[in-house]
Each structure stands twice: as structure tokens, then as C-alpha cells.
Coordinates of C-alpha atoms (C1' of nucleotides) in Angstrom, one line a residue:
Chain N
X881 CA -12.4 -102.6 74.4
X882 CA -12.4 -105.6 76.8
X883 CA -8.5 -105.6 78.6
X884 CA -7.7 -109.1 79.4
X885 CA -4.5 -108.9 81.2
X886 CA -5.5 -109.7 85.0
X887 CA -4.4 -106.8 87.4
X888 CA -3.3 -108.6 89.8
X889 CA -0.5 -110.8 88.5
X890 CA -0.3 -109.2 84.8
X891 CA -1.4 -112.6 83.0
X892 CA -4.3 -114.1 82.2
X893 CA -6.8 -114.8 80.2
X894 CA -9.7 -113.5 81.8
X895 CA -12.9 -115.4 81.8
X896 CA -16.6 -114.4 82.8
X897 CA -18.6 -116.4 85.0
X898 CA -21.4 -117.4 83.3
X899 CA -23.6 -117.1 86.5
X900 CA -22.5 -114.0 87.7
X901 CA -21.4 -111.9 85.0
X902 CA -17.7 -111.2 87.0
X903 CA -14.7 -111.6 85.3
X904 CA -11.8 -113.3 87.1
X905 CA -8.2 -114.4 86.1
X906 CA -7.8 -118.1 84.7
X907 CA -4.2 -118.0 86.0
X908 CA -4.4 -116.8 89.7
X909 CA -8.2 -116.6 90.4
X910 CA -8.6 -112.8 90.8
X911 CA -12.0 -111.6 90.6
X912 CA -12.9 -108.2 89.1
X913 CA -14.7 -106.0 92.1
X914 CA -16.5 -104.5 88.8
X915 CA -18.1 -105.8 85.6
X916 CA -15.7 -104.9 83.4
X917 CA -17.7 -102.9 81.5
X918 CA -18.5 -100.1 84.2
X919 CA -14.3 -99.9 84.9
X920 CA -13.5 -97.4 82.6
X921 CA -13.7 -94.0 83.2
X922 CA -16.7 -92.3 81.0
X923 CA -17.0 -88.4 80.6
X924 CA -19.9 -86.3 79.7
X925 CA -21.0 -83.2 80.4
X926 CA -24.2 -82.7 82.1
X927 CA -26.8 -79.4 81.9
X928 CA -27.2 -76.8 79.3
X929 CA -26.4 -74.4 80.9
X930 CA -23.2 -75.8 82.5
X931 CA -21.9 -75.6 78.6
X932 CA -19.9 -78.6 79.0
X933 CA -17.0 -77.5 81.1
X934 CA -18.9 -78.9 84.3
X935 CA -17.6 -82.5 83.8
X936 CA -18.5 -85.6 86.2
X937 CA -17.9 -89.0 86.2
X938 CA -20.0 -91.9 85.9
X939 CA -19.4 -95.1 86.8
X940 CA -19.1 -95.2 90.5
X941 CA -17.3 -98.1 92.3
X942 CA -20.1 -98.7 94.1
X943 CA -23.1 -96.9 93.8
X944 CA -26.2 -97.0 95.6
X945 CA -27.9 -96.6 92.4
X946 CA -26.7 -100.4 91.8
X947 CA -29.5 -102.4 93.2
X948 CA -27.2 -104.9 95.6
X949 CA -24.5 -101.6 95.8
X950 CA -22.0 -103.2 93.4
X951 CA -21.6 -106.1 95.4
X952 CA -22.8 -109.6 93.6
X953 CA -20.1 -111.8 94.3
X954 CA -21.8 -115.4 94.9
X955 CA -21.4 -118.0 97.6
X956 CA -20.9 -121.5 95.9
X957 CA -22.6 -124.5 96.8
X958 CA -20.6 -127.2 97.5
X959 CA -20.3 -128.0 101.2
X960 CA -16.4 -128.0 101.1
X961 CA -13.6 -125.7 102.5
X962 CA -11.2 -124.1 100.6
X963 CA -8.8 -126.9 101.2
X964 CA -11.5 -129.4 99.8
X965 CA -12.1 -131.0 102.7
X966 CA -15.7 -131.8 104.1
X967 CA -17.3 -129.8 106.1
X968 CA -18.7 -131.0 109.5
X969 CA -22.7 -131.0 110.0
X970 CA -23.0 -128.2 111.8
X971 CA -20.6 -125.8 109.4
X972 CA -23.1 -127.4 107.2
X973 CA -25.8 -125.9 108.8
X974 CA -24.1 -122.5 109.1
X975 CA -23.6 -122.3 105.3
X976 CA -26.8 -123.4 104.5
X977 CA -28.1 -120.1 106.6
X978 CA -25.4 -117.7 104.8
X979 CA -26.6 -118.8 101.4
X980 CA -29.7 -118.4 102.5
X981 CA -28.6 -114.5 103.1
X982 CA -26.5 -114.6 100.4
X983 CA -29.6 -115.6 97.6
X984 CA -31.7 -112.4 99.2
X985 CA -29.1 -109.8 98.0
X986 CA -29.0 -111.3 95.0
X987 CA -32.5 -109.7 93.9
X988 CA -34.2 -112.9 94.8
X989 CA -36.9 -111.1 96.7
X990 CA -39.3 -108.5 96.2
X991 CA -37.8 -105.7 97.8
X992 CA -34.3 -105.5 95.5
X993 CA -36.5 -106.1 92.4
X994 CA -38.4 -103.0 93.4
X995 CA -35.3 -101.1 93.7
X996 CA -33.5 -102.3 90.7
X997 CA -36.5 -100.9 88.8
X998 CA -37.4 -97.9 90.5
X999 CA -33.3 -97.1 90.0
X1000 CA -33.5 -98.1 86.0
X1001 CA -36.8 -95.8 86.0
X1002 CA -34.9 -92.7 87.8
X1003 CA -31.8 -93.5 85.5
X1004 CA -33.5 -92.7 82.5
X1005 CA -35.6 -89.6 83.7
X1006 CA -31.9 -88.1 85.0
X1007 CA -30.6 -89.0 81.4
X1008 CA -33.4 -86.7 79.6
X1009 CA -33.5 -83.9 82.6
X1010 CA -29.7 -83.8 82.1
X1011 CA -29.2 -83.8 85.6
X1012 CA -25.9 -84.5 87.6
X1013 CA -25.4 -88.1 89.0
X1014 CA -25.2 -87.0 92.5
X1015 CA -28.7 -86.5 92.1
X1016 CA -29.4 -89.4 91.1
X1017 CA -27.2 -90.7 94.1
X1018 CA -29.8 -88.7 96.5
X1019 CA -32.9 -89.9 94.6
X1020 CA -31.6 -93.5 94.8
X1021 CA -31.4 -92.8 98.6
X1022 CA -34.7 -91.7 99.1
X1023 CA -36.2 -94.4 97.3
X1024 CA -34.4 -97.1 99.2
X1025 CA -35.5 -95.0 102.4
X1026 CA -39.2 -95.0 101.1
X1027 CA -39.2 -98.4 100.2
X1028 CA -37.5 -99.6 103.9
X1029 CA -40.3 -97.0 105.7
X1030 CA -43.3 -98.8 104.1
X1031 CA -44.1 -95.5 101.8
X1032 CA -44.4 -96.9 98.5
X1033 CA -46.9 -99.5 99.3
X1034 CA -49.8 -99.4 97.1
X1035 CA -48.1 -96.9 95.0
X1036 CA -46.5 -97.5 91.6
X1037 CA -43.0 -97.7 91.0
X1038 CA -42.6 -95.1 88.7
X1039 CA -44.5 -92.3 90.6
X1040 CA -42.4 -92.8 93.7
X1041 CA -39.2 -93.1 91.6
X1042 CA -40.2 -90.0 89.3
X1043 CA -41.1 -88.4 92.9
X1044 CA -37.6 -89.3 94.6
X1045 CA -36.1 -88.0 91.6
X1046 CA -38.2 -84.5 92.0
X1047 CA -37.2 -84.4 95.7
X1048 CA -33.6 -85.6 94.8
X1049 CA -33.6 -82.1 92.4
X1050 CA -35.0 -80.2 95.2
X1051 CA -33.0 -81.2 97.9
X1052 CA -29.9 -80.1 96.0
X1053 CA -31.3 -77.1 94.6
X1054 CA -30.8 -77.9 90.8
X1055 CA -34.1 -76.0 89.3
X1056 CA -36.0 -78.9 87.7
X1057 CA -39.9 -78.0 88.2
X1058 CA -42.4 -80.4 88.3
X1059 CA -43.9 -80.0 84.8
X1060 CA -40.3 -80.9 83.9
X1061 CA -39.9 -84.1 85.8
X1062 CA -44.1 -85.2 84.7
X1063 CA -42.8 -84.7 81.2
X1064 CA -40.3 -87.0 81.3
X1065 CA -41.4 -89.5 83.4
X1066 CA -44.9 -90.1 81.8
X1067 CA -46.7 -89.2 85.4
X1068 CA -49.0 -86.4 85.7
X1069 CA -48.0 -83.3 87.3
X1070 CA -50.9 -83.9 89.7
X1071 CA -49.7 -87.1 90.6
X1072 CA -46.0 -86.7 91.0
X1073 CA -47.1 -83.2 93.1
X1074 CA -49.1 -85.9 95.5
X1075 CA -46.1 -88.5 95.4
X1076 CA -43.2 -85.9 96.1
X1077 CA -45.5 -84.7 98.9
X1078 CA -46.1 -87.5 100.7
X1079 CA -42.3 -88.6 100.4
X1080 CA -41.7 -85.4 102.4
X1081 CA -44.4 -85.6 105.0
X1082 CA -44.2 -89.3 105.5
X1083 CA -39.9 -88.9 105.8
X1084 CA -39.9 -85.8 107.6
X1085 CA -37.7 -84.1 104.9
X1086 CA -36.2 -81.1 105.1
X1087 CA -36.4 -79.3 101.8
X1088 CA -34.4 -76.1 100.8
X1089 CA -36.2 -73.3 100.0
X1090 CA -36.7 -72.9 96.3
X1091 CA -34.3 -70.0 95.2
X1092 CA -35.4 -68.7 92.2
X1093 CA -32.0 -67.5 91.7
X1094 CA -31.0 -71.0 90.4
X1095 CA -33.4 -70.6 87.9
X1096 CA -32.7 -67.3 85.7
X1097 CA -29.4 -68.9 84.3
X1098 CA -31.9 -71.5 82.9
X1099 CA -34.7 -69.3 81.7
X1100 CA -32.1 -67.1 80.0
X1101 CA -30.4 -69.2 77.8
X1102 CA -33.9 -70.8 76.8
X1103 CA -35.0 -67.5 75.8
X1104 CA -32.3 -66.2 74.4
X1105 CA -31.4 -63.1 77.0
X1106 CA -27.8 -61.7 77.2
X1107 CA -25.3 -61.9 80.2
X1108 CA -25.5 -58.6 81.3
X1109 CA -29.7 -58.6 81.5
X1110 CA -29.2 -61.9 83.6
X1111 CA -27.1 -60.2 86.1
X1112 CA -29.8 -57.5 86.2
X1113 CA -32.1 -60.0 87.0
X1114 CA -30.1 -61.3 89.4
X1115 CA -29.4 -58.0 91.2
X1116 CA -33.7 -57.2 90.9
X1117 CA -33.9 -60.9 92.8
X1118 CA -32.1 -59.5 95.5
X1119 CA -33.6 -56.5 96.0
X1120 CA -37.1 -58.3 95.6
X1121 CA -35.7 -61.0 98.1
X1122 CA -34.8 -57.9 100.7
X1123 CA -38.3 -56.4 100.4
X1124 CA -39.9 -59.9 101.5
X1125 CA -42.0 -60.1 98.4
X1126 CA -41.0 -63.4 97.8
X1127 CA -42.5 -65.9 100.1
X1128 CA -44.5 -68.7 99.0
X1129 CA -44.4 -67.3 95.3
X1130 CA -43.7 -69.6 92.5
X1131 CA -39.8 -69.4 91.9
X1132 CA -39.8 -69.6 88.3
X1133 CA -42.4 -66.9 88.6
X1134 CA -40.0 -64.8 90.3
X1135 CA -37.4 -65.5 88.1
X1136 CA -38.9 -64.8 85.0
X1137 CA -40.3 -61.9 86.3
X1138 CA -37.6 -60.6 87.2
X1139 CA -36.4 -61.3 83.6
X1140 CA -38.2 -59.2 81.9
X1141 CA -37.8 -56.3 84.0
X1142 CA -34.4 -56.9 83.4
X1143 CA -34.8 -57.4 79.8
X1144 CA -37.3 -54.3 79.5
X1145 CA -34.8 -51.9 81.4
X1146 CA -31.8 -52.8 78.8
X1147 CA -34.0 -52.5 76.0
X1148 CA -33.8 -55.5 74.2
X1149 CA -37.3 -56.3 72.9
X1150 CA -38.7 -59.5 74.9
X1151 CA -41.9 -59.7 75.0
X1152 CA -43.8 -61.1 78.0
X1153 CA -44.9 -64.2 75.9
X1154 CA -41.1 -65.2 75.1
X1155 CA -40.2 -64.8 78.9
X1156 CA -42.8 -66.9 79.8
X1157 CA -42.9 -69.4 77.0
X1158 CA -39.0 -70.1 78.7
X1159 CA -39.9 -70.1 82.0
X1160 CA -42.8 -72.4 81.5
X1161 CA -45.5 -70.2 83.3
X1162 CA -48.2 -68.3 81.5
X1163 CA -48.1 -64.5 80.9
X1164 CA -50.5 -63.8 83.6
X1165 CA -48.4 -65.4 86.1
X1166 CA -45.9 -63.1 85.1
X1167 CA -47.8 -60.3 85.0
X1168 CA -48.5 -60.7 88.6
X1169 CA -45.3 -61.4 89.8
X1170 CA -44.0 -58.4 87.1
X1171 CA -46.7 -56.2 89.1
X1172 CA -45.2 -57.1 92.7
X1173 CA -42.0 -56.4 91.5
X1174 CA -42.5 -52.7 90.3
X1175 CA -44.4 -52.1 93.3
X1176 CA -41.6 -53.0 95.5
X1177 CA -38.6 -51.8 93.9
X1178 CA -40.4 -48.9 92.9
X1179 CA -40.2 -49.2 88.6
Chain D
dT492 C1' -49.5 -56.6 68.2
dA493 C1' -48.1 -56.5 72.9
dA494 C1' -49.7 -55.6 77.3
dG495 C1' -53.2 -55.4 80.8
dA496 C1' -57.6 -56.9 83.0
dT497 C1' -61.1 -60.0 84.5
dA498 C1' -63.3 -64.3 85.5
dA499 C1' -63.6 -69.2 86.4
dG500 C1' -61.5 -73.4 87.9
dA501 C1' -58.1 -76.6 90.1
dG502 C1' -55.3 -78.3 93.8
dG503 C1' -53.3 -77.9 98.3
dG504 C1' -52.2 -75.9 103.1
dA505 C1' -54.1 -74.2 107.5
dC506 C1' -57.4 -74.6 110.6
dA507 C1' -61.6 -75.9 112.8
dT508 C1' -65.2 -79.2 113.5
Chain J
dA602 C1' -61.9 -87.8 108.9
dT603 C1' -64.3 -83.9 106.7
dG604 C1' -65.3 -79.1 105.5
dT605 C1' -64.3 -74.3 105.0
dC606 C1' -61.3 -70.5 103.8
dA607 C1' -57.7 -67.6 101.9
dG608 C1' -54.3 -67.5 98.7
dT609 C1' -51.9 -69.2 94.3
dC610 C1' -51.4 -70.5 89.6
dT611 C1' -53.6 -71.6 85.1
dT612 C1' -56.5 -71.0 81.1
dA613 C1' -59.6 -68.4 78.4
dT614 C1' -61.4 -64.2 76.8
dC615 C1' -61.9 -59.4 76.4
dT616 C1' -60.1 -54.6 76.3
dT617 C1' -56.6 -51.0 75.8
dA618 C1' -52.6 -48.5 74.0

DNA sequence: TAAGATAAGAGGGACAT
DNA sequence: ATGTCAGTCTTATCTTA
């Protein structure tokens, strides 16, 4: 798997460095921007409901996500020039202040060790919400924001990272609730509501409505529903969205409300327990919105 | 058996103190 | 900072068709 043919002048071998994990050319010198490993391309697909033709690549040249952004090349320590002549005392000096710089970005202090483990935490939650990595891109962000604004303190690692994550999902509208992101990140819902709320009051985020449009696709393959009642659902939402019934009520709510009107019009026999059960809301939450909804649209 | 109704409790936002 | 209030969602239980 490993190619060992340096790109640069087409020879080689290459070599690692044992104290920096880079691999550079023993015949010219080159060194690999990227540990090797990370170079090739690697395709997945992402979402259930994308159904696999929604394809994005991992792997980024330098990603944010990558505590010291992909960037770890190492300033030696012998005080000569690249000639090999000595250098004078106050060069000397100079490099002692850049290597000085140069050990902090290598996760030699607190701060990047934070991050590189808030970004392994967030990592895996994306990986079991199967959500995109730009998401993980903006969750990274906020962290690193969060961290450099003094919000984290006295807060665990994996609340704020399971909370930047939450806000990440927000931000970019991909429906991941709450419950979903407590369940894989082993905070409680309580909790990660708290974090993900201070994150926005404390950063002055602005946050997208919730559209519970995003989430019919997701409740309707979990429970089984056909195209055509989705797009039902879809036009009810919009009608329901035109008689301002919608405001401050729980998206998922909406949606599945809107579901199993949908669902009861084309007379295919969901009951409101499987609705619900999908949607991750109880039946009397969907009673209510369900009651709105006839009201409004006149059912 | 599915749907509807009722009640109690939790957590948070808005607003006042 | 702390308390109150209205509104929302959840859980549990009971009733109705």
C-alpha cells in the first residue's frame, strides 16, 4: 500500500523519520507535506438516507480537524546553517526563540492536547451519526473557537466536543437531534442541551432555524413510509409553515406529524406509535402537533 | 387494538425583583 | 443573582371507539 518512489525526483527509497512520523526521499531529501498514510484518496458514503450516491472525501490536505492543521514539520537542533557553518551568538539566540515556538505547536502544551482530543472525541461521534465531514470541519471550528474564548474551562472535554458537534449539525441544518448526539457521545441529553447552549450564548452564534423539512426524509425511511406520502408530508409542512403554526414547536414533532397525516390520507396503515417510534418523540407529542395541524389546514 | 384524554413532572426562556 | 410565570415536551395511566 505504502508507494516508495519519491515524487519529486521519481527515485528513492523513502524513509520515515522516526521523530516525526514524515516520510522524505533518501536520494534528494523531499519531505512528504502528508503522512503517507492520509495521501490516498478514500471514498465512502455518508447518511442513510443519502443511499450512497452522496460521496465525499476524506482526508483533507490540511484539515482543521488535525490538531497542529497538518503541519508538523520539526525544526532541528543543531545550531548550524544549511551550509554547516556555525551560527553566530545572536542567530543563536533567534533560533533558540523559534524552537521555542516551534515545540508549542507540536502539542507540547495544554491547549493542542485539548484539541487533539476534543477532535478524536468528535471524530468518532460523526463516524456513528454518519454525518458529512464538513461538519466535522465546523464542529472542529467551534471547539478551537471555544477553547481560544475561555468557554470550556471547568467543563469536560467530551461535553463541549459532543456539544460543538450538536451545534456543528445545527448550524448546517443536517437533522441530528439531541437525543441522537447524547446517545452516541455517552453525555446526557441534559447536559449536552446545557453545553450546546452555552456555546451559543457565550459565542454569540447565529443558529438556523430548525426546518423540520430536513427531517421527514429521515423519519420516512426509518419508518418505512413511501415516496409519494413523504411529498405529502412535505406539501402539509408548507401549508402548516404558511399558517404560522410552527414557531417554537419541536421540528421532529412537526415532521412526524405531518407524517402521519400524510400517511393517514393515502391510506397506508401507520399507526401513531410507528410514526413516533421513527421520529423519536412519544405519541402524545404527536398527537398535539397532529391536532394543530388539522386545525389549521382544516382535516 | 389504536386513538384520544388527562395529569404530573422536568427543564429552560422571558421577565421582574 | 434569584424567583415566578407561561409554554413545551415527556411519561404514565385511563377511557373511548
Amino acid at each position: 500500500m505504502r508507494a516508495d518512489k519519491c515524487p519529486r525526483c521519481g527515485k528513492g527509497p523513502l524513509a520515515e523519520d522516526a521523530n516525526t512520523g514524515e516520510f522524505y526521499c533518501t536520494n534528494c531529501g523531499y519531505v512528504m507535506k502528508e503522512k503517507l498514510e492520509e495521501t490516498r484518496p478514500e471514498w465512502r458514503s455518508f447518511g442513510e438516507e443519502q443511499g450512497g450516491e452522496n460521496r465525499a472525501r476524506t482526508g483533507m490536505p490540511t484539515s482543521i480537524t488535525s490538531f497542529d492543521m497538518g503541519l508538523s514539520t520539526v525544526i532541528g537542533s543543531s545550531n548550524r546553517d544549511a551550509s554547516g557553518s556555525s551560527l553566530s551568538g545572536a542567530m543563536k539566540h533567534t533560533m533558540d526563540r523559534v524552537r521555542v515556538w516551534d515545540k508549542r505547536s507540536q502539542a507540547a502544551n495544554s491547549f493542542d492536547r485539548n484539541l487533539r482530543q476534543a477532535f478524536n472525541e468528535m471524530k468518532m461521534f460523526a463516524e456513528k451519526l454518519a454525518v458529512r465531514d464538513e461538519v466535522i470541519e465546523r464542529a472542529a471550528y467551534i471547539y478551537r473557537k471555544a477553547v481560544e474564548r475561555g468557554v470550556t474551562r471547568g467543563r469536560s472535554i467530551i461535553q463541549i466536543s459532543a456539544a460543538s458537534l450538536y451545534a456543528a449539525c445545527r448550524d448546517m441544518e443536517v437533522p441530528r437531534t439531541l437525543k441522537d448526539v447524547a446517545a452516541v457521545s455517552n453525555v446526557s441529553k441534559k447536559d449536552l442541551a446545557r453545553s450546546y447552549r452555552i456555546l451559543v450564548r457565550e459565542m454569540d452564534l447565529q443558529m438556523p432555524v430548525p426546518d423540520p423539512i430536513k427531517s421527514v426524509s429521515r423519519i420516512a425511511s426509518r419508518a418505512t413510509v413511501g415516496e409519494k406520502t413523504k411529498r405529502r408530508a412535505l406539501e402539509i409542512l408548507t401549508k402548516a409553515h404558511q399558517k404560522e403554526i410552527v414557531a417554537g414547536k419541536d421540528p421532529m414533532g412537526l415532521a412526524a406529524a405531518a407524517l402521519y397525516v400524510a400517511s393517514t390520507l393515502e391510506g397506508n396503515g401507520k399507526t401513531q406509535k410507528d410514526i413516533a417510534d421513527a421520529a423519536s418523540i412519544t405519541e402524545v407529542t404527536l398527537r398535539n402537533r397532529y391536532k394543530g395541524l388539522r386545525q389549521a389546514l382544516g382535516i
